[in-house]
mmCIF file of C-alpha atoms in Angstrom:
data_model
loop_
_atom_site.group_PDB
_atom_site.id
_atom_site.type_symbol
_atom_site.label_atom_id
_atom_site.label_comp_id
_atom_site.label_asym_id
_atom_site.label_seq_id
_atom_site.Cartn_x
_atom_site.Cartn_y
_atom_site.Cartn_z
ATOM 1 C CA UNK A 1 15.602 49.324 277.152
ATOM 2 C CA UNK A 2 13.938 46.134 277.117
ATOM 3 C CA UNK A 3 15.132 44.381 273.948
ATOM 4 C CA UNK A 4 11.758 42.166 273.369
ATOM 5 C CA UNK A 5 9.783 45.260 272.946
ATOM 6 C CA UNK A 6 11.993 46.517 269.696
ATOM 7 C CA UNK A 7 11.664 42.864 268.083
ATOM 8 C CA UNK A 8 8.908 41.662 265.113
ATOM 9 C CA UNK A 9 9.070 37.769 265.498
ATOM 10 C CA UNK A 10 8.900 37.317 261.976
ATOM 11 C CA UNK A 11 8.680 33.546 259.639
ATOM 12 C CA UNK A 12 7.805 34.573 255.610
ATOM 13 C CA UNK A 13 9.152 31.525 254.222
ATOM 14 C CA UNK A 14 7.508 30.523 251.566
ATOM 15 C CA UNK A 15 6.985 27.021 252.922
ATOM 16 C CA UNK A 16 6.152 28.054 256.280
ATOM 17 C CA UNK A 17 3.086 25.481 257.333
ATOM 18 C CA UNK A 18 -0.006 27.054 259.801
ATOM 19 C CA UNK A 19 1.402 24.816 262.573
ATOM 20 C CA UNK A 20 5.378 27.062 261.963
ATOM 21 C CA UNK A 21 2.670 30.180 262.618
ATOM 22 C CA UNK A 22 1.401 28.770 265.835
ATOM 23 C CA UNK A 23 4.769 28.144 266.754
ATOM 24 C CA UNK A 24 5.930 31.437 266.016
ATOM 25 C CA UNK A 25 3.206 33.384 267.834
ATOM 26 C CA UNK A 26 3.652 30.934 270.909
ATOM 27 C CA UNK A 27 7.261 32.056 271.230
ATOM 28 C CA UNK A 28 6.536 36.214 270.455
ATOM 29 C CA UNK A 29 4.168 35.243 273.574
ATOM 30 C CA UNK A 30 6.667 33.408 275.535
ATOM 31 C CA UNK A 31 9.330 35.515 275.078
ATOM 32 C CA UNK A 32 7.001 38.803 274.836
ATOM 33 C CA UNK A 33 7.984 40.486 271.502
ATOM 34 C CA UNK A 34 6.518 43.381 270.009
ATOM 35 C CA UNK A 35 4.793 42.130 267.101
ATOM 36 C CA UNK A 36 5.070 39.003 264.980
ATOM 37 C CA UNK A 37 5.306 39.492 260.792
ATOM 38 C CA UNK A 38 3.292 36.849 258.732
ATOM 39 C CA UNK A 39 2.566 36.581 255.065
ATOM 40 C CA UNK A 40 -0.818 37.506 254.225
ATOM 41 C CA UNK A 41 -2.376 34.343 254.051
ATOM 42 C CA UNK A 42 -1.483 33.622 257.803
ATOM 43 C CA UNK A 43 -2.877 37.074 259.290
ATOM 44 C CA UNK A 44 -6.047 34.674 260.711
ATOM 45 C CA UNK A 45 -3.910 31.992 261.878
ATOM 46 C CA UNK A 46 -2.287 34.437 263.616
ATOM 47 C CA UNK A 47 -4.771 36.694 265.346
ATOM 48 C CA UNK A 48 -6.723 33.352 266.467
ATOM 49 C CA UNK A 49 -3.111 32.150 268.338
ATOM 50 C CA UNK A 50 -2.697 35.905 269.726
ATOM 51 C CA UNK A 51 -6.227 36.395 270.825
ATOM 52 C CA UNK A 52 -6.291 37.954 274.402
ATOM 53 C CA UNK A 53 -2.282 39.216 274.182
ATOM 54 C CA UNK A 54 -0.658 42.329 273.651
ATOM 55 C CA UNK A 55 1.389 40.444 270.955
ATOM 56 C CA UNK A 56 0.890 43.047 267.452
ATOM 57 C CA UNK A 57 0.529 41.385 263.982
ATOM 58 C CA UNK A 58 2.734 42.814 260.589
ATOM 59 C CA UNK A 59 1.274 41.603 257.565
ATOM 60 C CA UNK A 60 4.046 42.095 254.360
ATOM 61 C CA UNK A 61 2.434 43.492 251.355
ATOM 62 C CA UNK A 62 3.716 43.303 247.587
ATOM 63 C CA UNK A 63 6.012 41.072 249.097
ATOM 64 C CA UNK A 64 9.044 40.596 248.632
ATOM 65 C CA UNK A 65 9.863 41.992 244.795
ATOM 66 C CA UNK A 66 6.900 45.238 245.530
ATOM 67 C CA UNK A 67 6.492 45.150 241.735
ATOM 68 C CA UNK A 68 2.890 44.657 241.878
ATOM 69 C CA UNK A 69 -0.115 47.436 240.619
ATOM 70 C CA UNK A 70 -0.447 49.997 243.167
ATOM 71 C CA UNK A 71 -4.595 48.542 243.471
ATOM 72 C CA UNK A 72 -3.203 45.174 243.903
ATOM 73 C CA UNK A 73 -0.859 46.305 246.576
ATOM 74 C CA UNK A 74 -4.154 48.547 248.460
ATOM 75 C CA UNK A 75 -6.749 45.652 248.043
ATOM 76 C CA UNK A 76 -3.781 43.019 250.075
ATOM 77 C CA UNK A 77 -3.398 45.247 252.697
ATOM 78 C CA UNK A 78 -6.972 45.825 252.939
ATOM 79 C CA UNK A 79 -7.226 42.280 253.253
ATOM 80 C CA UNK A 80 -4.896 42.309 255.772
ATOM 81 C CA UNK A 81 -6.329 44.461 258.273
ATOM 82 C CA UNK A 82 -9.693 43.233 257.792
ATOM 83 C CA UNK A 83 -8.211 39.241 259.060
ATOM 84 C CA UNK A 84 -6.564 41.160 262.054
ATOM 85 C CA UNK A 85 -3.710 42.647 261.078
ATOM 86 C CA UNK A 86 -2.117 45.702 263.277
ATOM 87 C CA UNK A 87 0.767 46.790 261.305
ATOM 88 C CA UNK A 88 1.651 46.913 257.447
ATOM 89 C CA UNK A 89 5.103 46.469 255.891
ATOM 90 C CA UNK A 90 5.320 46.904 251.876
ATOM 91 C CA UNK A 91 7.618 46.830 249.607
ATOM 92 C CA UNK A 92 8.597 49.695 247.618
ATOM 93 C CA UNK A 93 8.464 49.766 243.914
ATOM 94 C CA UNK A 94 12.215 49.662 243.263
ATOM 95 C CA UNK A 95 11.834 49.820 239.335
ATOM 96 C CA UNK A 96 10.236 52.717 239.538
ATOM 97 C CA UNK A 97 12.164 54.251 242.139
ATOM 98 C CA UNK A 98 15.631 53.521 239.869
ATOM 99 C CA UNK A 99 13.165 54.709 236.737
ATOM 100 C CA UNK A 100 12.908 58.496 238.979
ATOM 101 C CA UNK A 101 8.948 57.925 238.388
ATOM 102 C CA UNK A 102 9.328 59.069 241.757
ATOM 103 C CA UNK A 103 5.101 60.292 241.609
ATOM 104 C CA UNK A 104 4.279 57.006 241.419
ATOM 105 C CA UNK A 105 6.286 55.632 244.114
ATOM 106 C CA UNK A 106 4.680 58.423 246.618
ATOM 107 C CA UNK A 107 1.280 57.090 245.218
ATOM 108 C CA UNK A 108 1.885 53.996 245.890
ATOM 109 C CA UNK A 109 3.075 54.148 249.430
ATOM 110 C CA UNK A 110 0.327 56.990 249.729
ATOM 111 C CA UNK A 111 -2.563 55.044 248.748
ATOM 112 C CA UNK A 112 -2.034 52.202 250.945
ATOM 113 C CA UNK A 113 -1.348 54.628 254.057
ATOM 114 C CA UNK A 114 -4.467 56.416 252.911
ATOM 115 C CA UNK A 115 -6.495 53.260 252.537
ATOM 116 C CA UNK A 116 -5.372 51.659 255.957
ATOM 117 C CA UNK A 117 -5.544 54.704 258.305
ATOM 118 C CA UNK A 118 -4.209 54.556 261.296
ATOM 119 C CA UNK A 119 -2.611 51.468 261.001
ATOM 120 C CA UNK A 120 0.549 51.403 261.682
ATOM 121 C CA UNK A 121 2.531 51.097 257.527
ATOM 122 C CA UNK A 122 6.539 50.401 257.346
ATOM 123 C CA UNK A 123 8.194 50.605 254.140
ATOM 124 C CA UNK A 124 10.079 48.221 253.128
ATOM 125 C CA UNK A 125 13.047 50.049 250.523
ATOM 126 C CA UNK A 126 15.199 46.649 249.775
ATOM 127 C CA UNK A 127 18.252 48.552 250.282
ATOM 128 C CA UNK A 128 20.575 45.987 248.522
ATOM 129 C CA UNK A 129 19.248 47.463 245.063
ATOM 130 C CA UNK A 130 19.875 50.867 245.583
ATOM 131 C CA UNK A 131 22.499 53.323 245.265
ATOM 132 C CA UNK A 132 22.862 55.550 248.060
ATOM 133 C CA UNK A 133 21.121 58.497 246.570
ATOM 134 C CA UNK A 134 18.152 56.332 245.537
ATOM 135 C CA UNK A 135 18.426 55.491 249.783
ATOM 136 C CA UNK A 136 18.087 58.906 250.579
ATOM 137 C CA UNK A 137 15.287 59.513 247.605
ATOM 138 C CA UNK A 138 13.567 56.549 248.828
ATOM 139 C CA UNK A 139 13.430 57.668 252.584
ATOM 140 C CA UNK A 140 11.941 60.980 251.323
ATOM 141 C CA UNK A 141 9.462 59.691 249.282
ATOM 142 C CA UNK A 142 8.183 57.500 252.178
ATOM 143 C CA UNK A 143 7.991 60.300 254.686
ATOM 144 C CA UNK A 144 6.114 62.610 252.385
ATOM 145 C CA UNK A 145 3.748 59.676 251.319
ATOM 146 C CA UNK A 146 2.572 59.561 255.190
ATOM 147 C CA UNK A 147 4.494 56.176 255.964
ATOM 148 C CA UNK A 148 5.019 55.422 259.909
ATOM 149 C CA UNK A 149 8.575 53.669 259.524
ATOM 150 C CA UNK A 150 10.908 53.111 256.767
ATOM 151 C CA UNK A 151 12.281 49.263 256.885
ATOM 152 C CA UNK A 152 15.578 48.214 255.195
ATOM 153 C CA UNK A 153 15.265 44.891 253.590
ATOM 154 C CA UNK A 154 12.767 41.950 252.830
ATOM 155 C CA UNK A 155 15.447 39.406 253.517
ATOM 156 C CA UNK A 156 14.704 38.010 250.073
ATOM 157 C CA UNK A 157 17.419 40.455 248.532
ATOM 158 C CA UNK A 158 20.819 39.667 247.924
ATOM 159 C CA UNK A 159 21.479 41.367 251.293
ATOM 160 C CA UNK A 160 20.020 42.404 254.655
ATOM 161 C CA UNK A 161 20.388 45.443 257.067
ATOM 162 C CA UNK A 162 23.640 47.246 257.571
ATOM 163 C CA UNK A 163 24.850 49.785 259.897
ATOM 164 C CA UNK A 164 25.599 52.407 257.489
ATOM 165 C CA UNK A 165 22.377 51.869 255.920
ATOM 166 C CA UNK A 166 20.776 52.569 259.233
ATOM 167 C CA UNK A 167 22.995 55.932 259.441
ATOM 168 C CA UNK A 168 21.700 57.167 256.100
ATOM 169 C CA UNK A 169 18.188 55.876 256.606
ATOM 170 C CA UNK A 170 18.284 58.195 260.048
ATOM 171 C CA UNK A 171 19.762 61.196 258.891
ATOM 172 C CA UNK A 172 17.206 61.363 256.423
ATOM 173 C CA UNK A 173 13.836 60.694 257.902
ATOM 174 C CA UNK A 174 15.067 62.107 261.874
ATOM 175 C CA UNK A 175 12.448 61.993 264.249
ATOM 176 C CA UNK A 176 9.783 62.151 260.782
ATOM 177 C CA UNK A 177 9.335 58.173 260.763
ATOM 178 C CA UNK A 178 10.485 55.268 262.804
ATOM 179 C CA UNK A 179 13.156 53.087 261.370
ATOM 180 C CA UNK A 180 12.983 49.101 261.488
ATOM 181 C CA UNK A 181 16.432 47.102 260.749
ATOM 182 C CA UNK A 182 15.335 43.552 259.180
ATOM 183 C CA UNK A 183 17.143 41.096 257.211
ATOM 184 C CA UNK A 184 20.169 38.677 258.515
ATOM 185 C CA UNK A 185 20.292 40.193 262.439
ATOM 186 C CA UNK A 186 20.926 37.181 263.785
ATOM 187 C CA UNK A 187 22.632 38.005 267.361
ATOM 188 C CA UNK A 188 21.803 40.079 270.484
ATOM 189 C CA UNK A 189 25.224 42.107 270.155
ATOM 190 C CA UNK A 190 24.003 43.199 266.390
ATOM 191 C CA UNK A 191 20.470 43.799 267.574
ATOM 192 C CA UNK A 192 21.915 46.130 270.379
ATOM 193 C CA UNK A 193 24.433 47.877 267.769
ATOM 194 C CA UNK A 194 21.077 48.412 266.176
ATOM 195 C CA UNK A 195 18.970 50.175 268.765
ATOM 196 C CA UNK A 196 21.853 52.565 269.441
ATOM 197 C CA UNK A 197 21.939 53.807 266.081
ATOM 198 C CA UNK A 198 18.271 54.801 266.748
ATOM 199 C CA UNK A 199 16.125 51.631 265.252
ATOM 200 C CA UNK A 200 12.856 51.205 266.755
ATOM 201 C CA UNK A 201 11.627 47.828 265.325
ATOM 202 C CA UNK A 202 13.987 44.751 264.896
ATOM 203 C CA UNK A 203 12.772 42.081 262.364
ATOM 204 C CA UNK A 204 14.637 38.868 262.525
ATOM 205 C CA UNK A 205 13.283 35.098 262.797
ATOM 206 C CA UNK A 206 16.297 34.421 265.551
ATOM 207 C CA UNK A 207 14.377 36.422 268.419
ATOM 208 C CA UNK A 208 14.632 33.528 270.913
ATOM 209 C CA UNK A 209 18.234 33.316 270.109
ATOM 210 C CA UNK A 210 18.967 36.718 270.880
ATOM 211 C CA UNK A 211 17.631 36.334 273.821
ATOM 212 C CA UNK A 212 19.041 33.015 275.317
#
């Protein structure tokens, strides 16, 4: 296990400058991470500091509250992959979800799966809102919708990943979708605790930190 590969070098702040992307994708290609996750508006920034590296790019979609139109949400991650990105993470519609319009929160997912192809889509169920049967319901959904990975958290939510999150999130989707922990994972010894319990992607903005 080679804990770089499992880790999306991530920076979504709202204030984060082209020169904090540059710095970002210099470090996911010093220190050889998976994949680094940009807002949408950085994808091209991005892809130009990546060119000729194995280095992926996440764009976030519907980010972070997911409570856009399901067209809105299909035409940015269009967007997205056209500028160079090579992975998707969205947000899931949570009012829906908590309204059981559960149809519309398979479209949703569905359409922007359907409309990207084989790029790869994680979604993103903000599991601080949600009771633990909306978890499960939410997991579901995304598998049947065609979804890659199911992600816990934004990091904009009142909380981040958990373990038993991770447990539920697993038992659901099994070896259906991939599972990526995000949101306050902040040390190597968490990050670890994570890839046992059978994460595949970690999203954090302290990947140089877990690994000095």
């Amino acid at each position: 296990m080679f804990l770089p590969d499992f880790i999306d070098h991530t920076n979504l702040k709202p204030t984060a400058l082209p020169s904090d992307i540059k710095k970002l994708c210099e470090e996911a290609k010093t220190y050889g991470f998976y994949a680094v996750c940009v807002n949408g508006c950085h994808v091209s920034v991005a892809k130009e500091a990546l060119k000729d590296t194995k280095v992926k790019i996440a764009a976030v979609v519907g980010f972070p509250l997911g409570a856009m139109s399901t067209k809105a949400k299909v035409f940015e991650a269009k967007d997205c992959v056209e500028n160079g990105a090579d992975e998707i993470d969205m947000v899931i519609n949570i009012g829906w979800l908590k309204s059981n319009q559960f149809d519309l929160v398979r479209n949703d997912i569905k359409s922007i799966k359907q409309a990207i192809g084989n790029i790869t889509l994680k979604v993103i169920l903000e599991t601080c809102y949600l009771t633990p049967s909306e978890k499960e319901k939410a997991c579901i959904l995304a598998v049947e919708a065609g979804a890659d990975f199911v992600k816990t958290s934004t990091g904009f939510g009142n909380g981040g990943a958990t373990f038993d999150d991770v447990i539920l999130m697993k038992k659901m989707v099994g070896d259906k979708a991939k599972i990526k922990a995000s949101g306050g994972i902040k040390d190597r010894e968490t990050a670890l605790k994570y890839i046992d319990l059978g994460v595949s992607r970690i999203g954090t903005s302290s990947g140089p930190s877990l690994l000095n």
